[in-house]
Amino acid sequence: MSENQQGEPQKDPFERNRKPKVPQMPKFNYYWIYAVIAVLFIALTFLPKNAAVKTTRIDFINRMLLAHDVEKVVVVNKSVAEIYLKKDAKGLDKYKELKDRRMLGEDVGPHYFFEIGDVTSFETDMRERQKGWPATQQVPIEYSTQNNYLGDFLFTWMLPIIILVGIWMFIMRRMTGGPAGGGQIFNIGKSRAQLFDKDGHVKTTFKDVAGLDEAKVEVMEIVDFLKNPKKYTNLGGKIPKGALLVGPPGTGKTLLAKAVAGEAGVPFFSLSGSDFVEMFVGVGASRVRDLFKQAKEKAPCIIFIDEIDAVGRARGKNLVQGGNDERENTLNQLLTEMDGFATDLGVIILAATNRPDILDSALLRPGRFDRQISIDKPDLNGRAEIFKVHLQPLKLAADVNPERLATQTAGFAGADIANICNEAALIAARKDKSSVDMQDFQDAVDRVIGGLEKKNKIISAEEKQIIAYHESGHAIVGWFLEGLDPLVKVSIVPRGVAALGYAQYLPKDQYLYTTEQLMNMMCMTLGGRAAEEIVFGRISTGAQNDLERITRMAYGMVTIYGMNERIGNVSFYDANQEYGFTKPYSDQTALMIDEEVRKLIETCYLKTKELLAEKREKLEELAQILLEKEILFQHDLQEILGVRPHDKVLEAAPAEVVEVIAEPASEGSQEAENPEA
Ligand code: ADP
Ligand code: ZN
């Protein structure tokens, strides 16, 4: 239902976005009402008083009363005396200040006023002063009560209400995320989906998505369906209502969903699962309803829900928290809506998550997200292709080679690669180059891996030595033990905030690990601390990150993979956090687990120290060269340590999925050897 350029909607008279024929009036600003009210209020309160001249009791008595000029006195609200002068008196010279008064109409008074203080004493005073005066000359005192209704009303009723409303609106605005989030309170139940219309917005096509060939084939069917649904429905087939894109962040899930919309030429609603979640009860469900209503109006179209686990988490498992009713209501509504529309309507829901295991099983049943399309981190070819896509807009020097860049960026996701290309361009621009060359890309890769290179970070010579031996320890253990990933690069160039050094490994494609392999991995990870202890006789905090990983690995081996003889072939893997605070084993078992983990780590540590003591010379040599060169590559290591003893196929190993083992402390980066993953 696109808009008609002539401004004449022909099909649908209720089309929401119809252009008004009359040019729009400038918007009336409601703040003017407040301004007018304020001015009126001020005028009414202050004007009448200005008409009378303020005076004092003494002046009144001496100048006016005793001169017999006063017609009458009116005491208002028992606090103010208003003085009315006699007709012939007010023109007198001594009352010349009366001429300056602002008056509307005839001058009937009052002419002066003053605060009397106490009424009784004022009355007594008046009586005393007029003692003996003839009755005709006695000045009468009248009393009146004037209510400032408007003022009272405003102050006692309106003001608190205005303040309350103001506070309420402020809070609402905050909660709905400011003007961008539909600032008006009445929009709180509206879906927050971002709509990319086919008229111009979704320009993404499959060409922009590099790699992901299998995933593309899968979604091709959806594109085809959106283009000509008849072909499928005629044969009685049913098109899936939704597909779940499963993969780590930054691998192009959003991009792919957008490309599907772009290819099919249909509108695209994009939102995140967390957009549904609000602290008000019922809001999430109402947003889901609104989203589907909008989508049906725009059908055929695609709804993309990023991070669906925010709403789609399995229901009713977490007993400790008492369950999140609001989230469950939202999820129920989502399920209902997905059941509610017929497939031939042409609304297809794509959702992304990287934790399909925690999703509610109802979401994965047929008729909902019955397809799962897995999107993995790109392999070598994939990375080269992603590089090609993102290199296109850059001005490149001749030496830039996407294939070589791909080999250096193992383990990177598409988003990281896009980031590297951008960084490289920025680095080149900072150096005033006319094109981006390979060195800029190298710097960009280094920066993305380890944060900004800190050339001026001051590290004492002593600390540097510790770091060098620590890294060398890892490298040597990794070199001589069997079944470990070959090391690509060791660096002790400080980077980022906490990274003091790092080692980069080259993992093989491997999904199953043996007990020995895992133990060797633990040894390698312990290598840093062991080297410190052997060489310096004392240890440092630099191994904290290593120890964290080792602890996780050891507990994993004992409690998840059944790799401990005493505990036996059991697995306490708690994928859905079902157990909460209660453990599925007895206290004795818990004690045993702890003992076995300690024993395991201790065994590994002893083995590591033994190995390093044996290779002490090599360790010294490597550390010295590392101190000198700061960065060592695989061939440097081979020169120093000789050919890796257990490497049968070093040359043939695919140069893929290098993961960074950050060193020491918490230097960001991935965990290469987390068996739980
Ligand atoms: P996800 O939704 O999986 O977290 P995105 O789709 O948001 O990831 O990807 C972020 C960015 O990374 C994209 O905008 C794109 O620039 C880049 N990117 C990721 N994967 C690819 C790919 N396969 N081809 C090209 N660019 C990609
Ligand atoms: Zn370490």
XYZ file of C-alpha atoms and ligand atoms in Angstrom:
705
model
C 0.000 0.000 0.000
C 2.298 2.682 -1.148
C 1.375 6.291 -1.103
C -0.045 7.799 -4.190
C 1.939 10.687 -5.466
C -1.106 12.646 -6.595
C -2.386 12.630 -3.069
C -5.488 10.659 -4.051
C -5.648 7.370 -2.233
C -7.736 5.167 -4.417
C -7.911 1.788 -2.781
C -8.089 2.452 0.866
C -9.795 5.566 2.117
C -8.605 4.908 5.632
C -5.007 4.645 4.668
C -3.218 5.987 7.685
C -0.451 7.818 5.971
C -2.550 9.735 3.514
C -1.157 13.142 2.828
C -3.468 15.940 3.960
C -4.550 18.147 1.102
C -4.632 21.324 3.136
C -1.224 22.617 4.053
C -0.779 22.012 7.720
C -1.368 24.880 10.116
C 1.570 25.799 12.230
C 1.287 23.735 15.341
C -0.477 25.416 18.250
C 1.857 25.564 21.133
C 0.143 24.696 24.385
C 2.637 26.604 26.427
C 0.858 29.806 25.411
C -2.113 28.805 27.517
C 0.076 28.629 30.588
C 1.547 32.026 29.772
C -1.859 33.666 29.429
C -3.095 32.148 32.677
C -0.011 33.325 34.487
C -0.347 36.886 33.215
C -4.039 37.062 34.134
C -3.319 35.711 37.548
C -0.630 38.269 38.221
C -2.788 41.108 36.919
C -5.792 40.165 39.021
C -3.748 39.804 42.148
C -1.763 42.986 41.955
C -3.690 45.590 39.986
C -6.443 46.639 42.476
C -3.963 47.183 45.239
C -1.894 49.466 43.148
C -4.886 51.733 42.780
C -4.662 52.755 46.464
C -1.597 54.394 47.941
C 0.113 52.685 50.802
C 0.463 54.716 53.940
C 0.976 54.214 57.688
C -1.256 54.412 60.708
C 0.515 57.511 62.080
C 0.280 59.318 58.760
C -3.363 58.364 58.471
C -4.170 59.772 61.887
C -2.138 62.945 61.636
C -2.682 63.905 58.046
C -6.171 62.609 57.311
C -8.206 61.708 60.374
C -7.401 64.723 62.525
C -7.919 66.995 59.498
C -11.445 65.608 59.123
C -10.722 64.535 55.567
C -11.805 60.930 55.963
C -15.151 59.744 54.622
C -14.927 56.185 55.937
C -12.570 53.386 56.784
C -13.119 49.846 55.571
C -11.266 47.094 57.393
C -10.691 44.262 54.978
C -10.097 40.766 56.284
C -9.318 42.241 59.720
C -5.895 43.189 58.524
C -5.971 46.058 56.039
C -7.641 49.401 56.503
C -8.815 51.057 53.328
C -9.321 54.788 53.596
C -11.919 56.674 51.582
C -11.342 60.426 51.521
C -14.091 63.017 51.331
C -14.815 64.279 47.845
C -13.543 67.791 48.461
C -10.505 66.586 50.451
C -8.936 64.357 47.915
C -8.200 67.219 45.564
C -6.107 68.965 48.187
C -2.485 69.669 47.632
C -1.302 67.467 50.491
C -2.788 64.464 48.728
C -1.031 65.150 45.467
C 0.432 61.617 45.315
C -3.088 60.387 44.619
C -2.846 61.876 41.156
C -0.256 59.307 40.130
C -2.574 56.433 40.818
C -3.522 54.110 38.024
C -7.298 54.137 37.947
C -9.898 52.627 35.712
C -13.059 54.745 35.590
C -14.371 57.031 38.321
C -12.312 57.581 41.451
C -14.477 56.149 44.230
C -11.655 54.959 46.389
C -10.208 53.538 48.386
C -7.483 56.140 48.269
C -5.093 54.893 50.899
C -4.518 51.668 52.706
C -2.337 50.405 55.486
C -1.829 47.285 57.533
C -3.521 47.730 60.878
C -1.994 44.955 62.852
C -4.466 44.308 65.670
C -8.085 45.212 64.976
C -9.107 45.844 68.584
C -6.251 48.239 69.246
C -7.049 50.044 66.000
C -10.680 50.477 67.039
C -9.693 51.736 70.479
C -7.239 54.148 68.923
C -9.880 55.518 66.548
C -12.334 55.984 69.414
C -9.744 57.826 71.509
C -8.778 60.140 68.679
C -12.371 61.037 67.891
C -13.408 61.585 71.502
C -15.673 64.578 71.782
C -16.257 64.914 68.051
C -19.822 65.571 67.006
C -21.638 62.504 65.792
C -21.777 63.735 62.211
C -18.030 63.996 62.050
C -17.374 60.568 63.472
C -15.643 58.415 60.869
C -17.525 55.147 60.392
C -15.593 51.861 60.332
C -16.929 49.187 58.030
C -15.812 45.598 57.876
C -15.567 43.438 54.841
C -14.196 40.085 53.922
C -12.713 39.835 50.499
C -11.910 36.419 49.276
C -9.230 36.120 46.705
C -11.082 33.221 45.174
C -8.878 32.896 42.161
C -5.667 32.997 44.161
C -6.968 30.608 46.775
C -8.192 28.278 44.115
C -4.944 28.337 42.246
C -2.799 27.899 45.296
C -4.757 25.382 47.293
C -6.162 23.281 44.469
C -4.542 23.784 41.141
C -0.930 24.085 42.195
C -0.629 20.687 43.874
C -2.443 19.080 40.981
C -0.183 20.770 38.468
C 2.892 19.667 40.399
C 1.634 16.094 40.648
C 0.826 15.930 36.972
C 4.228 17.397 36.178
C 6.032 14.796 38.250
C 3.939 12.035 36.752
C 4.672 13.129 33.211
C 8.348 13.424 33.997
C 8.467 9.878 35.339
C 6.504 8.510 32.417
C 8.786 10.177 29.991
C 11.764 8.686 31.731
C 10.265 5.241 31.699
C 9.366 5.235 28.087
C 12.853 6.254 27.136
C 12.429 9.862 26.177
C 10.897 11.334 23.068
C 12.632 8.800 20.848
C 10.875 5.934 22.578
C 7.484 7.389 21.872
C 7.713 9.912 24.717
C 3.961 10.261 24.944
C 2.663 8.190 27.775
C -0.198 6.915 25.720
C 2.194 5.139 23.409
C 3.577 2.890 26.070
C 1.688 -0.145 24.854
C 2.657 0.466 21.254
C 5.251 -1.675 19.603
C 8.666 -0.149 19.373
C 9.513 -1.854 16.124
C 11.516 0.065 13.647
C 9.932 -0.151 10.246
C 12.004 -0.251 7.109
C 9.609 0.220 4.281
C 10.135 -1.160 0.852
C 9.828 2.340 -0.509
C 13.436 3.118 -0.261
C 14.698 1.762 2.996
C 15.676 -1.873 2.712
C 18.427 -1.732 0.153
C 20.283 -4.674 1.606
C 20.421 -7.708 -0.652
C 22.234 -11.011 -0.580
C 25.146 -9.330 -2.290
C 25.854 -7.429 0.912
C 25.973 -10.642 2.877
C 29.244 -12.377 2.300
C 29.720 -16.042 3.021
C 26.882 -17.726 4.910
C 26.109 -19.794 1.837
C 24.116 -22.515 3.562
C 22.092 -20.005 5.515
C 21.341 -18.140 2.318
C 20.022 -21.286 0.680
C 17.711 -21.830 3.636
C 16.289 -18.332 3.624
C 16.025 -18.317 -0.151
C 12.851 -20.332 0.268
C 11.379 -17.599 2.410
C 12.225 -15.002 -0.177
C 10.623 -17.117 -2.832
C 7.510 -17.531 -0.760
C 7.174 -13.838 -0.102
C 7.528 -13.159 -3.796
C 4.939 -15.600 -5.030
C 3.051 -17.303 -2.211
C 0.563 -18.904 -4.624
C 3.151 -21.321 -5.927
C 3.458 -22.896 -2.510
C -0.082 -22.704 -1.231
C -1.510 -24.132 -4.454
C 0.293 -27.358 -3.784
C -1.059 -27.421 -0.278
C 2.319 -26.869 1.287
C 2.815 -24.837 4.382
C 5.531 -22.302 4.668
C 7.180 -22.003 8.044
C 5.908 -19.058 10.010
C 9.243 -18.314 11.443
C 12.891 -19.145 11.382
C 15.375 -18.860 14.151
C 18.815 -17.570 13.249
C 21.238 -19.035 15.731
C 24.748 -17.731 16.076
C 27.168 -15.614 18.037
C 26.835 -11.834 17.975
C 28.131 -9.909 15.006
C 27.922 -12.768 12.549
C 25.375 -11.043 10.352
C 22.009 -12.286 11.590
C 20.364 -8.882 11.352
C 22.053 -8.357 8.047
C 20.710 -11.614 6.655
C 17.158 -10.929 7.832
C 17.320 -7.507 6.255
C 18.631 -8.992 3.058
C 15.676 -11.364 2.957
C 13.348 -8.385 3.152
C 15.404 -6.526 0.583
C 15.412 -9.428 -1.842
C 11.714 -10.019 -1.493
C 10.953 -6.309 -1.601
C 8.758 -6.348 1.475
C 8.670 -4.137 4.564
C 10.870 -5.098 7.457
C 10.043 -4.620 11.120
C 13.095 -4.744 13.313
C 13.123 -4.810 17.080
C 14.941 -6.385 19.962
C 13.447 -8.844 22.395
C 14.240 -6.494 25.221
C 11.986 -3.859 23.650
C 9.023 -5.856 24.863
C 10.158 -5.908 28.393
C 8.982 -3.047 30.519
C 8.372 -2.744 34.193
C 4.632 -2.234 33.774
C 2.412 -5.228 33.820
C 0.770 -5.981 30.505
C 2.872 -3.634 28.444
C 4.929 -6.367 26.797
C 1.854 -8.303 25.744
C 0.203 -5.207 24.394
C 3.324 -4.363 22.419
C 3.323 -7.821 20.880
C -0.319 -7.363 19.902
C 0.386 -3.999 18.383
C 3.375 -5.310 16.468
C 1.363 -8.057 14.854
C -1.473 -5.689 14.082
C 0.912 -3.381 12.276
C 2.556 -6.281 10.514
C -0.763 -7.630 9.253
C -1.574 -4.238 7.820
C 1.715 -4.233 5.966
C 1.662 -7.886 4.896
C 3.519 -9.429 3.225
C 6.355 -8.425 5.477
C 9.080 -9.658 7.762
C 9.315 -9.201 11.491
C 12.810 -9.482 12.869
C 13.207 -9.952 16.611
C 16.798 -9.682 17.731
C 17.840 -11.379 20.953
C 14.609 -13.215 21.349
C 15.930 -14.916 24.466
C 15.040 -11.732 26.346
C 11.391 -12.790 26.102
C 11.651 -16.367 24.968
C 13.469 -17.826 27.938
C 11.917 -21.023 29.181
C 8.982 -20.408 31.456
C 8.549 -21.281 35.074
C 11.920 -22.803 35.716
C 13.358 -20.265 38.024
C 11.584 -20.976 41.260
C 13.857 -18.859 43.359
C 12.771 -15.653 41.742
C 9.136 -16.622 41.834
C 9.045 -16.338 38.073
C 8.795 -13.228 36.002
C 5.110 -13.027 35.271
C 5.387 -10.064 32.985
C 7.894 -11.791 30.743
C 5.784 -14.920 30.692
C 2.718 -12.955 29.697
C 4.688 -11.405 26.881
C 5.899 -14.777 25.708
C 2.386 -16.231 25.890
C 1.093 -13.367 23.825
C 3.828 -13.941 21.268
C 2.930 -17.618 21.017
C -0.747 -16.796 20.682
C -0.113 -14.282 17.951
C 2.100 -16.698 16.067
C -0.660 -19.287 16.187
C -3.242 -16.711 15.334
C -2.319 -15.771 11.826
C -2.711 -17.915 8.816
C 0.434 -18.784 6.912
C -0.840 -17.412 3.662
C -1.061 -13.985 5.216
C 2.565 -13.490 4.390
C 3.971 -12.398 7.703
C 7.220 -14.176 8.415
C 9.020 -13.910 11.680
C 12.756 -14.182 11.849
C 14.363 -14.177 15.244
C 17.959 -14.192 16.339
C 19.595 -15.658 19.402
C 22.879 -17.118 20.394
C 21.377 -19.245 23.134
C 18.788 -21.515 21.535
C 19.179 -23.915 24.437
C 17.488 -21.589 26.905
C 14.484 -20.855 24.719
C 11.102 -22.111 25.752
C 10.356 -25.320 23.932
C 6.938 -23.994 22.942
C 8.677 -21.464 20.720
C 10.452 -24.185 18.808
C 7.407 -26.307 18.111
C 6.148 -26.724 14.556
C 4.097 -23.769 13.445
C 6.337 -21.354 15.256
C 10.076 -21.172 14.882
C 10.273 -24.622 13.420
C 13.383 -23.871 11.419
C 16.723 -23.210 12.925
C 19.331 -21.697 10.681
C 22.720 -21.747 12.252
C 25.066 -18.945 11.444
C 28.616 -19.515 12.535
C 31.669 -17.384 12.648
C 33.064 -17.244 9.135
C 35.812 -19.576 7.988
C 38.821 -18.544 5.962
C 36.940 -18.131 2.693
C 34.031 -16.495 4.413
C 36.299 -13.953 6.033
C 37.992 -13.172 2.752
C 34.592 -12.545 1.219
C 33.447 -10.369 4.077
C 36.669 -8.413 3.697
C 35.912 -7.948 0.022
C 32.494 -6.514 0.855
C 33.846 -4.089 3.386
C 36.948 -3.141 1.398
C 34.805 -1.930 -1.448
C 34.096 1.568 -0.170
C 37.743 2.141 0.855
C 40.538 3.644 -1.180
C 43.078 0.871 -1.137
C 46.773 0.651 -1.834
C 47.859 -2.025 -4.277
C 49.300 -4.299 -1.612
C 46.030 -4.941 0.210
C 45.075 -8.555 -0.109
C 41.797 -9.822 1.357
C 43.009 -13.423 1.476
C 46.010 -12.520 3.565
C 43.869 -10.406 5.832
C 41.552 -13.369 6.252
C 44.376 -15.605 7.451
C 45.290 -13.057 10.084
C 41.808 -12.638 11.450
C 40.893 -16.157 12.431
C 38.006 -16.270 14.854
C 36.704 -12.862 13.905
C 33.028 -12.315 13.243
C 31.678 -10.218 10.399
C 31.141 -7.258 12.675
C 34.787 -7.393 13.785
C 35.929 -7.421 10.186
C 33.753 -4.436 9.363
C 35.298 -2.772 12.373
C 38.848 -3.553 11.225
C 38.200 -2.058 7.793
C 36.896 1.087 9.375
C 39.782 1.293 11.857
C 42.306 0.831 9.068
C 40.809 3.730 7.168
C 40.941 5.889 10.274
C 44.560 4.956 10.956
C 45.523 5.773 7.371
C 43.728 9.088 7.573
C 45.530 9.976 10.773
C 48.831 9.399 8.994
C 47.681 11.586 6.095
C 47.988 8.763 3.601
C 46.203 8.924 0.276
C 45.187 5.278 0.430
C 44.833 2.543 3.018
C 47.689 0.061 2.882
C 48.430 -3.309 4.415
C 50.303 -1.872 7.378
C 47.215 0.086 8.390
C 45.213 -3.118 8.345
C 47.855 -4.832 10.435
C 47.662 -2.052 12.992
C 43.883 -2.232 12.934
C 43.953 -5.989 13.556
C 46.336 -5.523 16.440
C 44.183 -2.830 17.879
C 41.014 -4.846 17.632
C 42.701 -7.875 19.183
C 44.290 -6.193 22.095
C 42.923 -2.730 22.347
C 44.971 0.282 21.574
C 48.701 -0.251 21.572
C 50.066 1.532 24.563
C 53.524 2.584 23.518
C 53.888 4.885 26.440
C 52.562 2.532 29.054
C 55.267 2.412 31.629
C 56.204 -1.035 32.759
C 59.238 -1.474 34.913
C 62.038 -3.676 33.605
C 61.385 -6.083 36.418
C 57.703 -6.458 35.541
C 58.560 -6.903 31.932
C 60.835 -9.744 32.827
C 58.095 -11.470 34.761
C 55.733 -11.091 31.829
C 58.322 -12.460 29.419
C 58.958 -15.562 31.523
C 55.243 -16.043 32.084
C 54.489 -16.011 28.374
C 57.495 -18.173 27.602
C 56.239 -20.680 30.138
C 52.925 -20.957 28.296
C 54.707 -21.210 24.972
C 57.096 -23.971 26.018
C 54.489 -26.149 27.681
C 52.227 -25.663 24.674
C 55.064 -26.606 22.373
C 56.104 -29.863 23.990
C 52.848 -31.387 25.202
C 50.726 -33.489 22.928
C 47.381 -32.571 21.436
C 47.593 -28.838 21.902
C 46.899 -26.132 19.408
C 50.058 -24.734 17.843
C 51.044 -21.281 18.915
C 51.040 -18.525 16.300
C 52.349 -15.532 18.093
C 53.545 -14.478 21.519
C 53.627 -10.830 22.397
C 54.631 -8.858 25.429
C 53.732 -5.503 23.920
C 51.373 -3.988 26.438
C 47.976 -3.227 25.040
C 44.759 -1.841 26.339
C 44.150 -1.228 29.977
C 45.059 -4.528 31.523
C 46.661 -6.616 28.782
C 50.310 -7.075 29.506
C 50.973 -9.721 26.943
C 49.168 -12.375 24.998
C 49.572 -15.607 23.148
C 47.640 -16.503 20.057
C 46.902 -20.096 19.172
C 45.731 -21.875 16.093
C 43.027 -24.328 17.031
C 42.184 -27.202 14.763
C 38.624 -28.102 13.952
C 37.956 -30.300 16.869
C 34.813 -31.014 18.784
C 35.839 -33.891 20.993
C 38.629 -33.742 23.512
C 40.221 -36.577 25.418
C 41.053 -36.478 29.103
C 44.762 -36.274 28.313
C 44.226 -33.396 25.936
C 42.241 -31.427 28.465
C 44.871 -32.071 31.111
C 47.591 -30.924 28.745
C 45.569 -27.802 28.084
C 45.445 -27.158 31.785
C 49.190 -27.643 31.964
C 49.716 -25.135 29.200
C 47.476 -22.646 30.936
C 49.360 -23.212 34.184
C 52.672 -22.750 32.353
C 52.789 -19.040 33.072
C 52.522 -19.332 36.819
C 54.830 -22.345 36.940
C 57.512 -20.465 35.007
C 57.263 -17.548 37.405
C 57.666 -19.853 40.368
C 60.602 -21.760 38.922
C 62.530 -18.729 37.728
C 61.814 -16.137 40.397
C 60.808 -18.341 43.290
C 57.672 -16.269 43.806
C 54.415 -15.824 41.988
C 52.440 -12.787 40.780
C 48.835 -11.825 40.201
C 49.431 -12.094 36.478
C 48.007 -15.590 36.375
C 44.558 -14.695 37.646
C 42.896 -15.131 34.281
C 44.705 -18.422 33.716
C 43.553 -19.737 37.064
C 39.985 -18.759 36.382
C 39.997 -20.824 33.224
C 41.697 -23.748 34.883
C 39.146 -23.812 37.656
C 36.354 -23.878 35.140
C 38.032 -26.601 33.099
C 38.711 -28.754 36.133
C 35.169 -28.501 37.434
C 33.946 -29.159 33.907
C 35.965 -32.345 33.642
C 34.798 -33.634 37.012
C 31.134 -32.599 37.072
C 30.103 -32.325 33.432
C 32.166 -34.669 31.332
C 32.442 -37.547 33.770
C 36.198 -37.606 33.449
C 36.964 -38.420 37.053
C 37.189 -41.971 38.299
C 35.987 -41.292 41.802
C 32.971 -39.193 40.798
C 32.186 -41.517 37.946
C 30.222 -41.163 34.764
C 27.796 -38.482 35.816
C 27.067 -35.048 34.464
C 25.571 -32.242 36.444
C 25.327 -29.906 33.501
C 22.730 -27.291 34.345
C 21.815 -25.916 30.954
C 18.573 -24.305 31.960
C 19.603 -23.207 35.410
C 17.000 -25.578 36.689
C 18.780 -26.336 39.892
C 19.010 -22.790 41.130
C 20.605 -22.881 44.539
C 19.940 -26.518 45.159
C 22.548 -28.945 43.933
C 21.561 -32.248 42.396
C 24.092 -34.070 44.552
C 24.741 -34.667 48.212
C 27.139 -32.787 50.423
C 29.506 -35.733 50.393
C 29.637 -35.643 46.613
C 30.232 -31.898 46.736
C 33.147 -32.502 49.058
C 34.464 -35.218 46.782
C 34.163 -32.968 43.741
C 36.141 -30.237 45.430
C 38.819 -32.708 46.487
C 39.090 -34.224 43.035
C 39.308 -30.800 41.372
C 42.117 -29.819 43.704
C 43.917 -33.064 43.058
C 43.544 -32.649 39.313
C 44.910 -29.132 39.285
C 47.716 -30.097 41.619
C 48.701 -33.013 39.367
C 48.773 -30.744 36.350
C 50.776 -28.096 38.144
C 53.417 -30.585 39.239
C 53.658 -31.992 35.735
C 54.026 -28.478 34.327
C 56.762 -27.565 36.760
C 58.586 -30.782 36.000
C 58.471 -30.081 32.283
C 59.615 -26.503 32.672
C 62.450 -27.499 34.990
C 63.568 -29.958 32.385
C 63.426 -27.295 29.642
C 64.854 -24.582 31.857
C 67.525 -23.589 29.311
C 65.007 -23.192 26.529
C 62.816 -21.184 28.831
C 65.630 -18.751 29.586
C 66.547 -18.451 25.932
C 62.990 -17.848 24.797
C 62.329 -15.279 27.512
C 65.480 -13.340 26.636
C 64.644 -13.239 22.946
C 61.078 -12.262 23.759
C 62.323 -9.415 25.952
C 64.420 -8.263 23.066
C 61.966 -8.630 20.198
C 58.664 -8.322 22.078
C 56.815 -10.316 19.447
C 57.683 -13.828 18.318
C 56.014 -15.807 15.569
C 55.722 -19.512 15.039
C 58.887 -19.781 12.937
C 60.894 -17.917 15.584
C 59.721 -20.426 18.123
C 60.614 -23.271 15.831
C 64.131 -21.898 15.545
C 64.551 -21.742 19.300
C 62.672 -24.838 20.373
C 63.061 -27.087 17.379
C 60.242 -28.786 15.490
C 57.180 -29.466 17.580
C 57.473 -33.065 18.698
C 53.836 -34.047 18.412
C 53.008 -32.128 15.282
C 52.539 -34.554 12.475
C 50.626 -32.237 10.199
C 51.805 -28.774 11.023
C 51.929 -27.656 7.438
C 48.550 -29.073 6.523
C 46.727 -27.625 9.503
C 44.027 -25.299 8.288
C 44.790 -21.747 9.257
C 41.516 -21.151 10.888
C 39.715 -20.127 14.003
C 42.650 -18.717 15.820
C 41.575 -17.729 19.207
C 43.332 -15.318 21.399
C 44.298 -16.391 24.818
C 44.586 -13.166 26.632
C 47.423 -12.939 29.004
C 47.654 -12.431 32.053
C 44.994 -10.897 34.270
C 41.757 -10.021 32.551
C 42.980 -9.020 29.147
C 39.634 -9.392 27.428
C 39.473 -11.816 24.528
C 38.053 -15.217 24.161
C 38.697 -18.368 26.082
C 40.285 -20.823 23.796
C 39.972 -23.795 25.973
C 36.707 -23.696 27.709
C 35.400 -27.211 27.528
C 31.950 -26.117 28.557
C 31.492 -24.171 25.396
P 24.213 -9.892 14.498
O 22.813 -9.460 14.216
O 24.465 -11.322 14.169
O 24.720 -9.541 15.842
P 24.777 -7.942 12.495
O 23.937 -8.472 11.397
O 24.219 -6.805 13.259
O 25.168 -9.098 13.495
O 26.193 -7.581 11.910
C 26.868 -6.426 12.251
C 27.662 -5.908 11.079
O 28.705 -6.801 10.763
C 26.863 -5.774 9.819
O 26.234 -4.538 9.760
C 27.911 -5.918 8.739
O 28.533 -4.688 8.484
C 28.921 -6.837 9.361
N 28.748 -8.222 8.906
C 28.468 -9.282 9.683
N 28.393 -10.408 8.957
C 28.614 -10.063 7.686
C 28.666 -10.793 6.461
N 28.459 -12.111 6.411
N 28.901 -10.098 5.339
C 29.113 -8.775 5.372
N 29.080 -8.044 6.484
C 28.848 -8.656 7.640
Zn 49.162 -16.637 31.563
